[in-house]
mmCIF file of C-alpha atoms in Angstrom:
data_model
loop_
_atom_site.group_PDB
_atom_site.id
_atom_site.type_symbol
_atom_site.label_atom_id
_atom_site.label_comp_id
_atom_site.label_asym_id
_atom_site.label_seq_id
_atom_site.Cartn_x
_atom_site.Cartn_y
_atom_site.Cartn_z
ATOM 1 C CA MET M 1 -24.946 3.848 0.343
ATOM 2 C CA ALA M 2 -22.576 1.067 -0.669
ATOM 3 C CA GLY M 3 -23.255 -2.397 0.651
ATOM 4 C CA LYS M 4 -21.092 -4.397 3.031
ATOM 5 C CA GLY M 5 -18.050 -6.185 1.737
ATOM 6 C CA SER M 6 -16.828 -9.701 2.433
ATOM 7 C CA SER M 7 -16.099 -10.968 5.924
ATOM 8 C CA GLY M 8 -12.654 -11.054 7.495
ATOM 9 C CA ALA M 9 -9.886 -8.483 7.435
ATOM 10 C CA ASP M 10 -10.887 -7.093 4.025
ATOM 11 C CA SER M 11 -14.466 -6.340 5.121
ATOM 12 C CA MET M 12 -13.316 -3.125 6.780
ATOM 13 C CA SER M 13 -11.683 -1.722 3.651
ATOM 14 C CA CYS M 14 -13.967 -3.145 0.932
ATOM 15 C CA SER M 15 -17.592 -2.731 -0.072
ATOM 16 C CA VAL M 16 -19.904 -3.799 -2.895
ATOM 17 C CA LEU M 17 -21.235 -0.965 -5.043
ATOM 18 C CA ASN M 18 -25.007 -0.596 -5.383
ATOM 19 C CA TRP M 19 -26.798 -0.233 -8.728
ATOM 20 C CA GLU M 20 -26.804 3.574 -8.679
ATOM 21 C CA GLN M 21 -23.032 3.571 -8.183
ATOM 22 C CA VAL M 22 -22.453 0.902 -10.861
ATOM 23 C CA SER M 23 -24.586 2.898 -13.279
ATOM 24 C CA ARG M 24 -22.558 6.040 -12.561
ATOM 25 C CA LEU M 25 -19.326 4.043 -13.027
ATOM 26 C CA HIS M 26 -20.595 2.880 -16.429
ATOM 27 C CA GLU M 27 -21.174 6.523 -17.404
ATOM 28 C CA VAL M 28 -17.619 7.470 -16.382
ATOM 29 C CA LEU M 29 -16.071 4.564 -18.303
ATOM 30 C CA THR M 30 -18.073 5.168 -21.501
ATOM 31 C CA GLU M 31 -17.925 8.982 -21.601
ATOM 32 C CA VAL M 32 -15.895 10.278 -24.558
ATOM 33 C CA VAL M 33 -12.876 12.279 -23.349
ATOM 34 C CA PRO M 34 -10.853 14.383 -25.817
ATOM 35 C CA ILE M 35 -7.076 14.041 -25.714
ATOM 36 C CA HIS M 36 -5.764 17.198 -27.319
ATOM 37 C CA GLY M 37 -2.739 17.074 -29.578
ATOM 38 C CA ARG M 38 -0.100 19.770 -29.724
ATOM 39 C CA GLY M 39 0.430 21.707 -32.932
ATOM 40 C CA ASN M 40 -1.332 20.132 -35.904
ATOM 41 C CA PHE M 41 -1.924 16.763 -34.300
ATOM 42 C CA PRO M 42 -5.617 15.820 -34.250
ATOM 43 C CA THR M 43 -7.664 15.419 -31.081
ATOM 44 C CA LEU M 44 -8.139 11.805 -29.971
ATOM 45 C CA GLN M 45 -11.618 10.798 -28.860
ATOM 46 C CA ILE M 46 -11.282 8.043 -26.260
ATOM 47 C CA THR M 47 -13.274 6.396 -23.500
ATOM 48 C CA LEU M 48 -11.710 4.983 -20.348
ATOM 49 C CA LYS M 49 -13.180 1.582 -21.222
ATOM 50 C CA ASP M 50 -11.460 1.534 -24.604
ATOM 51 C CA ILE M 51 -8.077 2.820 -23.440
ATOM 52 C CA VAL M 52 -7.998 0.305 -20.572
ATOM 53 C CA GLN M 53 -8.888 -2.625 -22.800
ATOM 54 C CA THR M 54 -6.395 -1.583 -25.479
ATOM 55 C CA VAL M 55 -3.495 -1.030 -23.083
ATOM 56 C CA ARG M 56 -4.243 -4.170 -21.077
ATOM 57 C CA SER M 57 -4.391 -6.326 -24.214
ATOM 58 C CA ARG M 58 -1.112 -4.949 -25.566
ATOM 59 C CA LEU M 59 0.643 -5.339 -22.221
ATOM 60 C CA SER M 60 -0.439 -8.983 -22.175
ATOM 61 C CA GLU M 61 0.933 -9.465 -25.701
ATOM 62 C CA ALA M 62 4.225 -7.935 -24.494
ATOM 63 C CA GLY M 63 4.407 -10.385 -21.582
ATOM 64 C CA ILE M 64 3.357 -8.040 -18.765
ATOM 65 C CA VAL M 65 0.510 -9.386 -16.654
ATOM 66 C CA VAL M 66 -2.037 -6.864 -15.369
ATOM 67 C CA HIS M 67 -3.329 -8.195 -12.041
ATOM 68 C CA ASP M 68 -6.235 -5.745 -11.898
ATOM 69 C CA VAL M 69 -7.290 -2.276 -13.051
ATOM 70 C CA ARG M 70 -8.778 0.341 -10.725
ATOM 71 C CA LEU M 71 -10.445 3.721 -10.977
ATOM 72 C CA ASN M 72 -8.806 6.019 -8.445
ATOM 73 C CA GLY M 73 -9.039 9.481 -6.920
ATOM 74 C CA SER M 74 -11.784 12.048 -7.518
ATOM 75 C CA ALA M 75 -13.423 9.971 -10.259
ATOM 76 C CA ALA M 76 -13.859 7.062 -7.816
ATOM 77 C CA GLY M 77 -15.248 9.476 -5.221
ATOM 78 C CA HIS M 78 -17.712 10.822 -7.809
ATOM 79 C CA VAL M 79 -18.933 7.291 -8.545
ATOM 80 C CA LEU M 80 -19.556 6.612 -4.851
ATOM 81 C CA VAL M 81 -21.099 9.998 -3.956
ATOM 82 C CA LYS M 82 -22.186 12.097 -6.932
ATOM 83 C CA ASP M 83 -22.279 15.596 -5.421
ATOM 84 C CA ASN M 84 -19.466 15.269 -2.902
ATOM 85 C CA GLY M 85 -17.938 18.741 -3.223
ATOM 86 C CA LEU M 86 -14.674 17.483 -4.731
ATOM 87 C CA GLY M 87 -15.745 17.469 -8.357
ATOM 88 C CA CYS M 88 -14.244 15.075 -10.892
ATOM 89 C CA LYS M 89 -10.888 16.361 -12.127
ATOM 90 C CA ASP M 90 -8.316 13.990 -13.578
ATOM 91 C CA LEU M 91 -9.467 10.510 -14.572
ATOM 92 C CA ASP M 92 -7.001 8.256 -12.727
ATOM 93 C CA LEU M 93 -6.534 4.600 -13.655
ATOM 94 C CA ILE M 94 -4.252 2.199 -11.775
ATOM 95 C CA PHE M 95 -2.827 -0.891 -13.470
ATOM 96 C CA GLN M 96 -1.405 -3.383 -10.957
ATOM 97 C CA VAL M 97 1.690 -4.838 -12.656
ATOM 98 C CA SER M 98 5.183 -6.144 -11.889
ATOM 99 C CA LEU M 99 8.051 -3.751 -12.661
ATOM 100 C CA PRO M 100 11.199 -5.594 -11.585
ATOM 101 C CA SER M 101 13.625 -3.702 -13.829
ATOM 102 C CA GLU M 102 14.116 -0.694 -16.079
ATOM 103 C CA ALA M 103 13.154 -2.792 -19.088
ATOM 104 C CA GLU M 104 9.573 -3.184 -17.830
ATOM 105 C CA PHE M 105 9.254 0.563 -17.204
ATOM 106 C CA GLN M 106 10.320 1.307 -20.786
ATOM 107 C CA LEU M 107 8.104 -1.445 -22.204
ATOM 108 C CA VAL M 108 5.044 -0.074 -20.417
ATOM 109 C CA ARG M 109 5.738 3.411 -21.748
ATOM 110 C CA ASP M 110 6.173 2.179 -25.330
ATOM 111 C CA VAL M 111 2.998 0.072 -25.131
ATOM 112 C CA VAL M 112 0.920 3.033 -23.968
ATOM 113 C CA LEU M 113 2.328 5.323 -26.662
ATOM 114 C CA ARG M 114 1.734 2.781 -29.435
ATOM 115 C CA SER M 115 -1.792 2.190 -28.104
ATOM 116 C CA LEU M 116 -2.608 5.800 -28.931
ATOM 117 C CA LEU M 117 -2.305 4.940 -32.635
ATOM 118 C CA ASN M 118 -5.613 3.054 -32.306
ATOM 119 C CA PHE M 119 -7.412 6.288 -31.492
ATOM 120 C CA LEU M 120 -6.143 8.446 -34.356
ATOM 121 C CA PRO M 121 -8.967 9.573 -36.667
ATOM 122 C CA GLU M 122 -9.607 7.649 -39.858
ATOM 123 C CA GLY M 123 -7.501 8.802 -42.768
ATOM 124 C CA VAL M 124 -4.457 9.698 -40.664
ATOM 125 C CA SER M 125 -1.351 7.822 -41.826
ATOM 126 C CA LYS M 126 0.198 5.933 -38.901
ATOM 127 C CA LEU M 127 3.242 4.493 -40.664
ATOM 128 C CA LYS M 128 5.718 7.260 -39.855
ATOM 129 C CA ILE M 129 4.422 8.205 -36.399
ATOM 130 C CA SER M 130 6.971 7.057 -33.810
ATOM 131 C CA PRO M 131 6.494 6.715 -30.022
ATOM 132 C CA VAL M 132 8.666 9.808 -29.551
ATOM 133 C CA THR M 133 6.344 11.789 -31.830
ATOM 134 C CA LEU M 134 3.283 10.543 -29.935
ATOM 135 C CA LYS M 135 4.893 11.506 -26.637
ATOM 136 C CA GLU M 136 5.537 15.038 -27.803
ATOM 137 C CA ALA M 137 2.017 15.333 -29.211
ATOM 138 C CA TYR M 138 -0.216 13.848 -26.521
ATOM 139 C CA ILE M 139 1.628 13.312 -23.232
ATOM 140 C CA GLN M 140 1.185 15.937 -20.535
ATOM 141 C CA LYS M 141 3.478 14.307 -17.978
ATOM 142 C CA LEU M 142 5.706 11.260 -17.513
ATOM 143 C CA VAL M 143 6.807 10.210 -14.032
ATOM 144 C CA LYS M 144 8.879 7.255 -12.900
ATOM 145 C CA VAL M 145 9.525 6.339 -9.263
ATOM 146 C CA CYS M 146 11.931 3.541 -8.444
ATOM 147 C CA THR M 147 12.993 3.219 -4.790
ATOM 148 C CA GLU M 148 13.080 0.479 -2.162
ATOM 149 C CA THR M 149 9.482 1.167 -1.138
ATOM 150 C CA ASP M 150 7.951 2.607 -4.326
ATOM 151 C CA ARG M 151 8.008 1.276 -7.892
ATOM 152 C CA TRP M 152 5.531 2.913 -10.231
ATOM 153 C CA SER M 153 5.183 5.087 -13.294
ATOM 154 C CA LEU M 154 2.594 7.622 -14.434
ATOM 155 C CA ILE M 155 1.635 8.592 -17.983
ATOM 156 C CA SER M 156 -0.756 11.543 -18.214
ATOM 157 C CA LEU M 157 -2.663 12.112 -21.466
ATOM 158 C CA SER M 158 -3.258 15.783 -22.173
ATOM 159 C CA ASN M 159 -6.644 17.489 -21.964
ATOM 160 C CA LYS M 160 -6.556 21.279 -22.272
ATOM 161 C CA HIS M 161 -9.606 21.600 -20.013
ATOM 162 C CA GLY M 162 -7.705 20.013 -17.113
ATOM 163 C CA LYS M 163 -9.439 16.627 -17.287
ATOM 164 C CA ASN M 164 -6.315 14.585 -17.998
ATOM 165 C CA VAL M 165 -6.474 10.807 -18.323
ATOM 166 C CA GLU M 166 -3.750 9.483 -16.016
ATOM 167 C CA LEU M 167 -2.512 5.916 -16.399
ATOM 168 C CA LYS M 168 -0.569 4.754 -13.358
ATOM 169 C CA PHE M 169 1.351 1.467 -13.425
ATOM 170 C CA VAL M 170 2.032 0.278 -9.895
ATOM 171 C CA ASP M 171 4.280 -2.504 -8.663
ATOM 172 C CA CYS M 172 4.413 -1.235 -5.075
ATOM 173 C CA ILE M 173 3.642 2.087 -3.461
ATOM 174 C CA ARG M 174 4.041 3.087 0.165
ATOM 175 C CA ARG M 175 1.144 5.536 0.425
ATOM 176 C CA GLN M 176 -1.838 5.701 -1.932
ATOM 177 C CA PHE M 177 -3.978 8.429 -0.366
ATOM 178 C CA GLU M 178 -3.747 11.759 1.425
ATOM 179 C CA PHE M 179 -7.136 11.986 3.171
ATOM 180 C CA SER M 180 -9.935 9.506 3.761
ATOM 181 C CA VAL M 181 -12.150 11.195 1.155
ATOM 182 C CA ASP M 182 -9.602 10.583 -1.634
ATOM 183 C CA SER M 183 -8.678 7.067 -0.545
ATOM 184 C CA PHE M 184 -11.171 5.199 -2.755
ATOM 185 C CA GLN M 185 -10.342 2.778 -5.557
ATOM 186 C CA ILE M 186 -12.907 0.865 -7.618
ATOM 187 C CA ILE M 187 -11.818 -2.479 -9.102
ATOM 188 C CA LEU M 188 -12.934 -2.508 -12.743
ATOM 189 C CA ASP M 189 -12.196 -6.096 -13.788
ATOM 190 C CA SER M 190 -15.700 -7.513 -13.335
ATOM 191 C CA LEU M 191 -17.268 -4.686 -15.338
ATOM 192 C CA LEU M 192 -14.629 -4.931 -18.071
ATOM 193 C CA PHE M 193 -15.295 -8.682 -18.295
ATOM 194 C CA TYR M 194 -19.020 -7.934 -18.609
ATOM 195 C CA TYR M 195 -18.357 -5.503 -21.487
ATOM 196 C CA ASN M 196 -16.354 -8.155 -23.333
ATOM 197 C CA TYR M 197 -18.593 -11.178 -22.910
ATOM 198 C CA SER M 198 -22.167 -10.101 -22.206
ATOM 199 C CA GLU M 199 -24.650 -8.832 -24.766
ATOM 200 C CA THR M 200 -27.354 -8.200 -22.167
ATOM 201 C CA PRO M 201 -27.721 -4.544 -21.167
ATOM 202 C CA MET M 202 -27.076 -3.869 -17.504
ATOM 203 C CA SER M 203 -30.021 -3.174 -15.237
ATOM 204 C CA GLU M 204 -30.733 -2.852 -11.532
ATOM 205 C CA HIS M 205 -31.471 -6.567 -11.385
ATOM 206 C CA PHE M 206 -28.715 -7.747 -13.734
ATOM 207 C CA HIS M 207 -25.250 -6.246 -13.445
ATOM 208 C CA PRO M 208 -21.791 -7.423 -12.357
ATOM 209 C CA THR M 209 -20.638 -7.216 -8.766
ATOM 210 C CA VAL M 210 -18.203 -4.318 -8.465
ATOM 211 C CA ILE M 211 -15.960 -3.886 -5.430
ATOM 212 C CA GLY M 212 -14.815 -0.578 -3.977
ATOM 213 C CA VAL M 213 -11.785 -0.299 -1.703
ATOM 214 C CA SER M 214 -10.693 2.405 0.715
ATOM 215 C CA MET M 215 -6.935 2.611 1.214
ATOM 216 C CA TYR M 216 -7.731 4.524 4.420
ATOM 217 C CA GLY M 217 -8.529 1.092 5.880
ATOM 218 C CA ASP M 218 -12.159 1.619 6.930
ATOM 219 C CA PHE M 219 -14.495 1.918 3.953
ATOM 220 C CA GLU M 220 -17.626 2.822 5.906
ATOM 221 C CA ALA M 221 -15.834 5.540 7.875
ATOM 222 C CA ALA M 222 -14.266 7.025 4.727
ATOM 223 C CA PHE M 223 -17.625 6.840 2.921
ATOM 224 C CA ASP M 224 -19.261 8.716 5.803
ATOM 225 C CA HIS M 225 -16.520 11.368 5.634
ATOM 226 C CA LEU M 226 -17.147 11.806 1.895
ATOM 227 C CA GLN M 227 -20.909 12.097 2.346
ATOM 228 C CA ASN M 228 -20.645 14.590 5.190
ATOM 229 C CA LYS M 229 -17.591 16.545 3.923
ATOM 230 C CA LEU M 230 -15.329 15.655 6.842
ATOM 231 C CA ILE M 231 -11.510 15.835 6.884
ATOM 232 C CA ALA M 232 -9.576 12.915 8.360
ATOM 233 C CA THR M 233 -6.171 11.407 7.662
ATOM 234 C CA LYS M 234 -3.472 9.242 9.198
ATOM 235 C CA ASN M 235 0.205 10.108 9.618
ATOM 236 C CA PRO M 236 0.377 13.128 7.277
ATOM 237 C CA GLU M 237 4.132 13.221 7.800
ATOM 238 C CA GLU M 238 4.271 10.162 5.486
ATOM 239 C CA ILE M 239 2.714 12.105 2.587
ATOM 240 C CA ARG M 240 4.935 13.917 0.108
ATOM 241 C CA GLY M 241 4.233 17.580 0.808
ATOM 242 C CA GLY M 242 2.412 16.598 3.986
ATOM 243 C CA GLY M 243 -0.995 16.872 2.323
ATOM 244 C CA LEU M 244 -0.876 20.606 3.125
ATOM 245 C CA LEU M 245 -2.081 21.826 -0.265
ATOM 246 C CA LYS M 246 -4.861 19.234 -0.476
ATOM 247 C CA TYR M 247 -5.937 20.036 3.103
ATOM 248 C CA SER M 248 -6.340 23.722 2.224
ATOM 249 C CA ASN M 249 -8.226 22.670 -0.907
ATOM 250 C CA LEU M 250 -10.682 20.678 1.213
ATOM 251 C CA LEU M 251 -11.184 23.632 3.555
ATOM 252 C CA VAL M 252 -12.001 26.014 0.695
ATOM 253 C CA ARG M 253 -14.617 23.497 -0.475
ATOM 254 C CA ASP M 254 -16.326 23.668 2.934
ATOM 255 C CA PHE M 255 -15.013 20.377 4.267
ATOM 256 C CA ARG M 256 -14.441 20.529 8.005
ATOM 257 C CA PRO M 257 -12.081 18.616 10.309
ATOM 258 C CA MET M 258 -13.618 15.567 11.936
ATOM 259 C CA ASP M 259 -11.609 16.175 15.134
ATOM 260 C CA LYS M 260 -11.038 19.877 15.778
ATOM 261 C CA ASP M 261 -8.551 19.239 18.577
ATOM 262 C CA GLU M 262 -6.440 16.704 16.691
ATOM 263 C CA ILE M 263 -6.333 18.758 13.491
ATOM 264 C CA LYS M 264 -4.059 21.409 15.023
ATOM 265 C CA THR M 265 -1.418 18.764 15.669
ATOM 266 C CA LEU M 266 -1.910 17.324 12.184
ATOM 267 C CA GLU M 267 -1.553 20.788 10.640
ATOM 268 C CA ARG M 268 1.904 21.106 12.221
ATOM 269 C CA TYR M 269 2.912 17.736 10.765
ATOM 270 C CA MET M 270 1.603 18.822 7.353
ATOM 271 C CA CYS M 271 3.579 22.066 7.414
ATOM 272 C CA SER M 272 6.745 20.364 8.633
ATOM 273 C CA ARG M 273 6.659 17.730 5.900
ATOM 274 C CA PHE M 274 5.847 20.327 3.225
ATOM 275 C CA PHE M 275 8.917 22.391 4.098
ATOM 276 C CA ILE M 276 11.092 19.274 4.259
ATOM 277 C CA ASP M 277 10.052 18.347 0.711
ATOM 278 C CA PHE M 278 10.075 21.934 -0.606
ATOM 279 C CA PRO M 279 12.699 23.838 1.407
ATOM 280 C CA ASP M 280 13.624 26.353 -1.286
ATOM 281 C CA ILE M 281 11.388 29.346 -2.021
ATOM 282 C CA LEU M 282 11.629 28.646 -5.769
ATOM 283 C CA ASP M 283 10.469 25.067 -5.199
ATOM 284 C CA GLN M 284 7.575 26.379 -3.132
ATOM 285 C CA GLN M 285 6.583 28.893 -5.799
ATOM 286 C CA ARG M 286 6.744 26.295 -8.548
ATOM 287 C CA LYS M 287 4.700 23.823 -6.508
ATOM 288 C CA LEU M 288 2.019 26.368 -5.591
ATOM 289 C CA GLU M 289 1.651 27.706 -9.130
ATOM 290 C CA THR M 290 1.433 24.188 -10.566
ATOM 291 C CA TYR M 291 -1.160 23.204 -7.954
ATOM 292 C CA LEU M 292 -3.296 26.246 -8.733
ATOM 293 C CA GLN M 293 -3.102 25.538 -12.438
ATOM 294 C CA ASN M 294 -4.023 21.858 -12.050
ATOM 295 C CA HIS M 295 -6.774 22.181 -9.438
ATOM 296 C CA PHE M 296 -8.368 25.576 -10.073
ATOM 297 C CA SER M 297 -8.279 25.852 -13.868
ATOM 298 C CA LYS M 298 -12.026 26.563 -14.025
ATOM 299 C CA GLU M 299 -12.408 28.018 -10.542
ATOM 300 C CA GLU M 300 -10.661 31.373 -10.762
ATOM 301 C CA ARG M 301 -12.801 32.898 -8.022
ATOM 302 C CA SER M 302 -11.758 30.205 -5.547
ATOM 303 C CA LYS M 303 -8.003 30.764 -5.977
ATOM 304 C CA TYR M 304 -7.796 33.781 -3.688
ATOM 305 C CA ASP M 305 -9.828 32.115 -0.916
ATOM 306 C CA TYR M 306 -7.665 29.011 -1.232
ATOM 307 C CA LEU M 307 -4.445 30.988 -0.889
ATOM 308 C CA MET M 308 -5.774 32.893 2.139
ATOM 309 C CA ILE M 309 -6.682 29.611 3.840
ATOM 310 C CA LEU M 310 -3.256 28.163 3.002
ATOM 311 C CA ARG M 311 -1.602 31.298 4.363
ATOM 312 C CA ARG M 312 -3.537 31.069 7.616
ATOM 313 C CA VAL M 313 -2.548 27.418 8.125
ATOM 314 C CA VAL M 314 1.123 28.145 7.391
ATOM 315 C CA ASN M 315 1.055 31.202 9.648
ATOM 316 C CA GLU M 316 -0.542 29.384 12.591
ATOM 317 C CA SER M 317 1.023 25.927 12.330
ATOM 318 C CA THR M 318 4.585 26.267 11.016
ATOM 319 C CA VAL M 319 7.110 25.478 13.749
ATOM 320 C CA CYS M 320 10.038 24.135 11.733
ATOM 321 C CA LEU M 321 11.272 27.316 10.006
ATOM 322 C CA MET M 322 13.474 30.194 11.008
ATOM 323 C CA GLY M 323 11.637 33.514 11.293
ATOM 324 C CA HIS M 324 12.885 34.935 7.996
ATOM 325 C CA GLU M 325 12.078 31.683 6.147
ATOM 326 C CA ARG M 326 8.552 31.690 7.466
ATOM 327 C CA ARG M 327 8.065 35.337 6.506
ATOM 328 C CA GLN M 328 9.451 34.609 3.040
ATOM 329 C CA THR M 329 6.874 31.853 2.479
ATOM 330 C CA LEU M 330 4.015 33.991 3.808
ATOM 331 C CA ASN M 331 5.157 36.760 1.490
ATOM 332 C CA LEU M 332 5.130 34.371 -1.470
ATOM 333 C CA ILE M 333 1.564 33.250 -0.728
ATOM 334 C CA SER M 334 0.429 36.862 -0.296
ATOM 335 C CA LEU M 335 1.959 37.856 -3.617
ATOM 336 C CA LEU M 336 0.305 34.945 -5.406
ATOM 337 C CA ALA M 337 -3.029 35.930 -3.859
ATOM 338 C CA LEU M 338 -2.617 39.540 -4.954
ATOM 339 C CA LYS M 339 -1.644 38.362 -8.423
ATOM 340 C CA VAL M 340 -4.894 36.396 -8.569
ATOM 341 C CA LEU M 341 -6.846 39.529 -7.625
ATOM 342 C CA ALA M 342 -4.994 41.532 -10.265
ATOM 343 C CA GLU M 343 -5.829 38.931 -12.913
ATOM 344 C CA GLN M 344 -9.485 39.272 -11.921
ATOM 345 C CA ASN M 345 -9.215 43.097 -12.161
ATOM 346 C CA VAL M 346 -10.013 43.439 -8.463
ATOM 347 C CA ILE M 347 -6.830 45.505 -7.940
ATOM 348 C CA PRO M 348 -4.818 47.279 -10.640
ATOM 349 C CA ASN M 349 -1.319 45.906 -10.034
ATOM 350 C CA ALA M 350 0.406 43.355 -7.787
ATOM 351 C CA THR M 351 4.028 44.071 -8.689
ATOM 352 C CA ASN M 352 4.806 46.266 -5.678
ATOM 353 C CA VAL M 353 2.580 45.784 -2.657
ATOM 354 C CA THR M 354 2.749 46.167 1.096
ATOM 355 C CA CYS M 355 1.882 43.067 3.142
ATOM 356 C CA TYR M 356 0.933 42.985 6.827
ATOM 357 C CA TYR M 357 0.913 39.822 8.886
ATOM 358 C CA GLN M 358 1.260 38.561 12.448
ATOM 359 C CA PRO M 359 3.509 35.757 13.703
ATOM 360 C CA ALA M 360 2.060 32.528 15.048
ATOM 361 C CA PRO M 361 1.161 32.828 18.755
ATOM 362 C CA TYR M 362 3.952 30.500 19.849
ATOM 363 C CA VAL M 363 6.665 32.035 17.620
ATOM 364 C CA SER M 364 8.997 34.520 19.294
ATOM 365 C CA ASP M 365 11.277 36.432 16.965
ATOM 366 C CA ALA M 366 12.992 39.607 18.123
ATOM 367 C CA ASN M 367 13.650 40.664 14.525
ATOM 368 C CA PHE M 368 10.048 40.342 13.407
ATOM 369 C CA SER M 369 8.424 43.516 12.058
ATOM 370 C CA ASN M 370 4.691 43.959 11.529
ATOM 371 C CA TYR M 371 5.480 46.092 8.495
ATOM 372 C CA TYR M 372 7.096 44.326 5.540
ATOM 373 C CA LEU M 373 7.675 45.636 2.021
ATOM 374 C CA ALA M 374 7.278 42.769 -0.413
ATOM 375 C CA SER M 375 9.643 42.400 -3.312
ATOM 376 C CA ALA M 376 8.498 41.604 -6.833
ATOM 377 C CA PRO M 377 7.559 37.976 -7.571
ATOM 378 C CA VAL M 378 10.448 35.655 -8.284
ATOM 379 C CA LEU M 379 10.762 34.673 -11.923
ATOM 380 C CA TYR M 380 12.213 31.327 -12.856
ATOM 381 C CA SER M 381 12.581 28.984 -15.748
ATOM 382 C CA GLN M 382 12.940 25.244 -15.433
ATOM 383 C CA SER M 383 13.327 22.514 -18.043
ATOM 384 C CA TYR M 384 12.009 19.035 -17.326
ATOM 385 C CA PRO M 385 13.513 15.703 -18.337
ATOM 386 C CA THR M 386 11.423 13.013 -20.027
ATOM 387 C CA TRP M 387 10.944 11.284 -16.668
ATOM 388 C CA LEU M 388 10.226 13.567 -13.712
ATOM 389 C CA PRO M 389 11.993 12.306 -10.571
ATOM 390 C CA CYS M 390 9.670 11.980 -7.586
ATOM 391 C CA ASN M 391 11.292 10.998 -4.307
#
């Protein structure tokens, strides 16, 4: 278990990592991660330690001060509790910086792209490789958010096995977690300083002090939730998408609600916020398919169970939709689930199927029919700009 943090207000949200956790953090930072290039571009072999030090140094040369660097998300959870049921998907790094104008956003992007030149294999000519070329070759996703309450950008380096390295540059952000178990951040500065200036190998009796933070606000409570696979959150209506998809993901991984009475109310908030953010059926389909691709790339057998859990939650807890809208969403989830079964050769074809479902207990709809013939899945095509808007 992690040790107690400092006294005062921060003691609730902070804690000092023990040697086992620091050792696991060292393994995460020094593990070689391949960044796969598109077309004929070579694979880059990087470590988180090297990419952080390279980017931080070049940002400093460009006049952008990095206040601290943090490991975030599932990787931070893995460091704190090794076998926590969440796995270790994307490797998320947060750089705390100031982004007062568009110029800083563009400068950060150019610095990261040019930093990739350092990781090209020996013998590759770098003279004619522009930032635009590097973006097309190695960047999975670029996101920029610039509102009154949120100023941050995300640059995701591509890994075809789903283990993307995500560099997030944050000036301010309103909400940094969905559930207590994904609220952890580990401040890396002391360990990075140790790498740069100490020649003594780390040991149980000689290693830097590393601080972990829970954005949930209570580190010990969140740590207990992670150890015991409990689901807890605060104000899910503040989360983009309501945390609905992540909540269903936790359920399929055998996490259970900490408060079984409260969770029914929270489920309704999750569903309401999800349908506010994704009101159109095409938006819902795109979001669900992207989520499945990003979070179940190596867990094909879990996709169907996940979709059935999601369908149950939507069916039981959606109160903000008209009857036909609710049925349309349930139909979409059912079709995606049947498509998953078809891909696994469990059923021969999911193009034309008959779906049966019941309304939520508190939903009264005179036009509702227990028998519904599903139409074929909606096909769509969508092009994305260089920066993906994220409101």
